[in-house]
């Protein structure tokens, strides 16, 4: 089988037609095998956490197609990527567009960010029949990227509630949060919802009413609920903290590492641990404890320790 790479040269599909899955579990290069051990440890951590919390994590045994809408499929390289907002998902979607575009795109960073989020540009697992879904889940290499849960949360808050251009979020969530969490809110605040404080956002997240009303928005939904790691066996768990190494390792397994590198650029606006610490200073220990409970499985599953700044009750 000949595959066309983004630079127009014909290359045979992956070294000796080995799939990323074969390359991961039976590496042909020593350099790949050391990293494979690290990912085995991460996989074991997820398995152990799922087992230890099986009562809460196995409530819904059968996944519905709606549960699979975050899983992006790359047929050519036999990979499935579960995207998690605020964990480099724009860049990973760009890379997936290069991988699945059959030569249409060659440089991920030339793809505008908004185009990366157009759903028709990528195929997701929920668009297949049940037998096709099962076949891909069994035979394709599945991966996701995770991030320290509260850092991801602060990143989502900063992006969605402090940027003036995010009016759709202000209207849909901001007005609701102000109405529910702010005493003596002004008419303008109730109408615009564009000045939500982090404390109000946290109060909204831990409010039982919120949990009953509708699922969390994907930007602050738990990774556990977006990607279902207790029901889907992920072969690779990449981390935001080691984004470059983990991403390029995946591209190497896919056999495209020689001409496709994960785009890296230092964003000065990136949410850091120090910033997250500051945001949590005004959150009461009671609210911190309740919020930790909401994201607890993500902390445990992906081996993030309880942040030192938390004052848990």
Coordinates of C-alpha atoms in Angstrom, one line a residue:
X1 CA 0.0 0.0 0.0
X2 CA 1.4 3.4 -0.9
X3 CA 0.6 6.3 1.3
X4 CA 1.1 9.9 0.3
X5 CA 2.9 11.9 2.9
X6 CA 2.2 15.7 3.4
X7 CA 5.2 16.6 1.3
X8 CA 4.0 14.8 -1.7
X9 CA 6.6 12.0 -1.7
X10 CA 5.3 8.4 -1.8
X11 CA 6.2 6.5 1.2
X12 CA 5.0 3.0 2.1
X13 CA 2.6 2.9 4.9
X14 CA 4.7 2.8 8.0
X15 CA 7.9 0.9 8.4
X16 CA 7.2 -2.6 7.1
X17 CA 3.4 -1.9 7.6
X18 CA 3.6 -2.2 11.3
X19 CA 0.7 -0.5 13.0
X20 CA 1.3 2.0 15.9
X21 CA -0.2 -0.6 18.2
X22 CA 2.4 -3.2 17.2
X23 CA 5.1 -0.6 17.4
X24 CA 4.0 0.3 20.9
X25 CA 3.7 -3.2 22.4
X26 CA 6.6 -4.7 20.5
X27 CA 9.0 -1.8 19.7
X28 CA 11.5 -2.2 16.8
X29 CA 13.8 0.4 18.3
X30 CA 15.3 0.5 21.7
X31 CA 14.6 4.2 22.0
X32 CA 10.9 3.5 21.8
X33 CA 11.0 0.8 24.4
X34 CA 12.1 3.0 27.3
X35 CA 9.2 5.3 26.8
X36 CA 6.9 2.3 26.4
X37 CA 7.7 1.4 30.1
X38 CA 6.6 4.9 31.2
X39 CA 3.3 4.5 29.4
X40 CA 2.8 1.1 30.9
X41 CA 3.0 2.6 34.4
X42 CA 0.5 5.3 33.4
X43 CA -1.9 2.6 32.0
X44 CA -1.6 0.6 35.2
X45 CA -2.4 3.6 37.3
X46 CA -5.7 4.1 35.3
X47 CA -6.6 0.4 35.6
X48 CA -5.9 0.3 39.3
X49 CA -8.0 3.5 39.9
X50 CA -10.9 2.1 37.9
X51 CA -10.8 -1.1 39.8
X52 CA -10.6 0.7 43.2
X53 CA -13.5 3.0 42.3
X54 CA -15.5 0.4 40.4
X55 CA -18.7 1.2 42.2
X56 CA -18.7 4.8 41.1
X57 CA -16.9 4.3 37.8
X58 CA -19.0 1.4 36.4
X59 CA -22.4 2.9 36.9
X60 CA -23.1 3.0 33.1
X61 CA -21.7 -0.2 31.7
X62 CA -22.6 0.4 28.1
X63 CA -21.2 3.3 26.2
X64 CA -23.6 5.1 23.8
X65 CA -22.5 6.7 20.5
X66 CA -22.9 10.0 22.2
X67 CA -20.1 9.0 24.6
X68 CA -17.8 8.6 21.7
X69 CA -18.0 12.1 20.1
X70 CA -14.6 13.1 21.5
X71 CA -12.8 10.2 19.9
X72 CA -11.2 11.3 16.6
X73 CA -10.4 8.5 14.2
X74 CA -7.4 8.4 11.9
X75 CA -8.0 5.5 9.5
X76 CA -4.7 5.8 7.6
X77 CA -2.5 5.4 10.7
X78 CA -5.0 3.3 12.7
X79 CA -5.2 5.7 15.7
X80 CA -7.9 7.1 17.9
X81 CA -7.4 10.3 19.8
X82 CA -9.7 11.4 22.6
X83 CA -9.5 15.2 22.8
X84 CA -9.8 17.0 26.1
X85 CA -10.3 20.8 25.8
X86 CA -7.6 22.9 27.5
X87 CA -5.0 20.1 27.0
X88 CA -3.4 21.2 23.7
X89 CA -6.4 19.9 21.9
X90 CA -6.3 22.6 19.2
X91 CA -2.8 21.6 18.2
X92 CA -3.6 17.9 18.3
X93 CA -6.7 18.4 16.1
X94 CA -4.4 20.3 13.7
X95 CA -2.0 17.4 13.7
X96 CA -4.9 14.9 13.1
X97 CA -6.1 17.0 10.1
X98 CA -2.5 16.7 8.7
X99 CA -2.6 12.9 9.3
X100 CA -6.0 12.3 7.9
X101 CA -6.0 15.0 5.2
X102 CA -4.2 12.8 2.6
X103 CA -1.8 15.6 1.6
X104 CA -4.3 18.4 1.9
X105 CA -2.4 19.9 4.8
X106 CA 1.3 19.7 5.5
X107 CA 2.0 22.2 8.3
X108 CA -0.3 22.0 11.4
X109 CA 0.3 25.6 12.3
X110 CA -1.0 26.8 9.0
X111 CA -4.4 25.5 9.9
X112 CA -6.4 28.3 11.6
X113 CA -7.5 27.4 15.2
X114 CA -11.2 27.8 14.4
X115 CA -10.9 25.5 11.4
X116 CA -9.4 22.8 13.7
X117 CA -12.6 22.9 15.7
X118 CA -15.0 22.5 12.8
X119 CA -16.5 19.1 13.4
X120 CA -16.7 18.0 9.8
X121 CA -12.9 18.4 9.4
X122 CA -12.3 15.3 11.5
X123 CA -14.2 12.0 11.8
X124 CA -15.3 10.8 15.2
X125 CA -16.0 7.3 16.4
X126 CA -19.7 7.9 17.0
X127 CA -20.1 8.2 13.2
X128 CA -19.5 4.5 12.7
X129 CA -21.7 1.4 13.0
X130 CA -21.4 -0.7 16.2
X131 CA -19.3 -3.4 14.6
X132 CA -17.0 -0.8 13.0
X133 CA -16.7 1.0 16.4
X134 CA -15.8 -2.3 18.1
X135 CA -13.2 -3.2 15.4
X136 CA -11.5 0.2 15.8
X137 CA -11.5 0.1 19.6
X138 CA -9.8 -3.3 19.4
X139 CA -7.3 -2.7 16.7
X140 CA -6.4 1.0 16.7
X141 CA -3.9 2.7 19.0
X142 CA -5.9 4.9 21.4
X143 CA -4.5 7.9 23.2
X144 CA -5.5 11.0 25.1
X145 CA -3.7 13.9 26.8
X146 CA -4.4 14.9 30.4
X147 CA -3.4 17.9 32.6
X148 CA -3.4 18.7 36.3
X149 CA -7.1 19.0 36.9
X150 CA -7.2 22.4 38.7
X151 CA -4.7 24.0 36.3
X152 CA -7.0 22.9 33.5
X153 CA -10.0 24.3 35.3
X154 CA -8.4 27.7 35.8
X155 CA -7.3 27.7 32.2
X156 CA -10.9 27.1 31.1
X157 CA -12.2 29.8 33.4
X158 CA -9.6 32.3 32.1
X159 CA -10.3 31.5 28.5
X160 CA -14.1 31.4 28.7
X161 CA -15.0 34.0 31.3
X162 CA -12.3 36.7 31.3
X163 CA -12.0 37.1 27.5
X164 CA -14.4 39.7 26.1
X165 CA -14.8 37.9 22.8
X166 CA -16.4 34.8 24.4
X167 CA -19.9 36.3 24.4
X168 CA -21.6 32.9 23.7
X169 CA -20.2 31.5 26.9
X170 CA -21.1 34.7 28.9
X171 CA -24.6 34.4 27.6
X172 CA -25.1 30.7 28.1
X173 CA -23.2 30.1 31.3
X174 CA -22.2 33.5 32.7
X175 CA -25.7 34.8 33.1
X176 CA -26.8 31.6 34.8
X177 CA -23.8 31.7 37.2
X178 CA -24.5 35.3 38.1
X179 CA -28.2 34.7 38.6
X180 CA -27.6 31.7 40.8
X181 CA -24.4 32.7 42.8
X182 CA -24.5 36.5 43.1
X183 CA -26.6 38.3 45.6
X184 CA -27.8 41.8 44.5
X185 CA -26.5 41.3 40.9
X186 CA -27.0 44.3 38.7
X187 CA -29.3 44.1 35.7
X188 CA -26.4 44.5 33.4
X189 CA -24.5 41.6 35.0
X190 CA -27.6 39.4 34.7
X191 CA -28.0 40.3 31.1
X192 CA -24.4 40.1 29.9
X193 CA -22.8 37.5 32.3
X194 CA -19.3 38.7 31.3
X195 CA -17.8 39.4 34.8
X196 CA -18.1 36.0 36.5
X197 CA -15.7 35.7 39.4
X198 CA -13.7 32.5 39.9
X199 CA -15.4 32.0 43.3
X200 CA -18.8 32.1 41.6
X201 CA -17.6 29.7 38.9
X202 CA -16.5 27.2 41.6
X203 CA -19.8 27.6 43.5
X204 CA -21.6 26.8 40.3
X205 CA -19.6 23.7 39.6
X206 CA -20.2 22.2 43.1
X207 CA -23.8 23.2 43.2
X208 CA -25.9 19.9 43.1
X209 CA -28.4 21.8 40.9
X210 CA -25.8 22.2 38.2
X211 CA -24.9 18.5 38.3
X212 CA -28.6 17.5 37.9
X213 CA -29.4 20.2 35.3
X214 CA -27.1 19.2 32.4
X215 CA -23.7 17.6 31.9
X216 CA -20.8 19.9 32.4
X217 CA -19.5 21.8 29.4
X218 CA -16.6 19.9 27.8
X219 CA -14.1 22.7 28.8
X220 CA -14.6 21.8 32.5
X221 CA -16.0 18.3 32.3
X222 CA -13.8 15.7 33.9
X223 CA -11.4 13.7 31.6
X224 CA -12.9 10.6 33.1
X225 CA -16.4 11.6 31.8
X226 CA -15.2 12.8 28.4
X227 CA -13.0 9.9 27.4
X228 CA -14.3 7.0 29.6
X229 CA -10.9 5.5 30.5
X230 CA -12.6 2.8 32.7
X231 CA -14.5 1.5 29.6
X232 CA -12.0 2.2 26.9
X233 CA -8.5 0.9 27.2
X234 CA -6.1 3.7 26.2
X235 CA -2.8 2.6 25.0
X236 CA -1.1 5.9 25.6
X237 CA -1.7 8.6 28.2
X238 CA 0.1 11.8 27.3
X239 CA 0.6 14.6 29.8
X240 CA 0.4 18.3 29.3
X241 CA 3.5 18.5 31.5
X242 CA 5.5 16.4 29.0
X243 CA 3.5 17.4 25.9
X244 CA 6.3 17.6 23.4
X245 CA 8.0 14.3 24.3
X246 CA 4.7 12.4 24.5
X247 CA 3.3 13.9 21.3
X248 CA 6.4 13.2 19.2
X249 CA 6.6 9.6 20.6
X250 CA 3.0 9.0 19.3
X251 CA 4.0 10.5 15.9
X252 CA 7.1 8.2 15.9
X253 CA 4.9 5.1 16.6
X254 CA 2.6 6.2 13.7
X255 CA 5.7 6.1 11.4
X256 CA 5.4 9.8 10.6
X257 CA 7.9 11.2 13.1
X258 CA 10.5 11.9 10.4
X259 CA 8.5 14.6 8.7
X260 CA 5.8 15.6 11.2
X261 CA 6.7 17.2 14.6
X262 CA 4.2 18.3 17.2
X263 CA 3.9 22.1 17.0
X264 CA 5.4 23.8 20.1
X265 CA 5.3 27.4 20.9
X266 CA 5.6 29.1 24.3
X267 CA 2.4 30.9 25.0
X268 CA 3.0 33.7 27.5
X269 CA -0.6 33.6 28.6
X270 CA -0.5 29.9 29.6
X271 CA -2.0 29.0 32.9
X272 CA 0.7 27.9 35.3
X273 CA 0.8 26.3 38.7
X274 CA 1.6 29.6 40.4
X275 CA -1.4 31.2 38.7
X276 CA -3.7 28.4 39.8
X277 CA -2.5 28.8 43.4
X278 CA -3.5 32.5 43.3
X279 CA -7.0 31.7 41.9
X280 CA -7.6 29.2 44.8
X281 CA -6.6 31.6 47.5
X282 CA -10.1 33.1 47.8
X283 CA -11.9 29.7 47.7
X284 CA -13.1 28.5 51.1
X285 CA -11.8 25.2 52.4
X286 CA -15.3 23.8 52.3
X287 CA -15.6 24.7 48.6
X288 CA -12.1 23.4 47.8
X289 CA -13.0 20.1 49.4
X290 CA -16.2 19.8 47.4
X291 CA -14.5 20.8 44.2
X292 CA -11.7 18.2 44.8
X293 CA -14.4 15.5 45.2
X294 CA -15.8 16.5 41.7
X295 CA -12.3 16.0 40.1
X296 CA -11.0 13.4 42.4
X297 CA -11.0 10.5 39.9
X298 CA -9.0 12.6 37.4
X299 CA -6.4 13.3 40.1
X300 CA -6.1 9.7 41.1
X301 CA -6.3 8.1 37.7
X302 CA -3.6 10.3 36.1
X303 CA -1.4 10.3 39.2
X304 CA -1.7 14.0 40.1
X305 CA -1.1 14.7 43.8
X306 CA -3.4 16.9 45.9
X307 CA -2.1 20.5 45.3
X308 CA -0.1 21.9 48.2
X309 CA -2.2 25.1 48.2
X310 CA -5.4 23.3 49.0
X311 CA -6.9 23.5 52.4
X312 CA -9.0 20.4 52.4
X313 CA -11.5 19.8 55.3

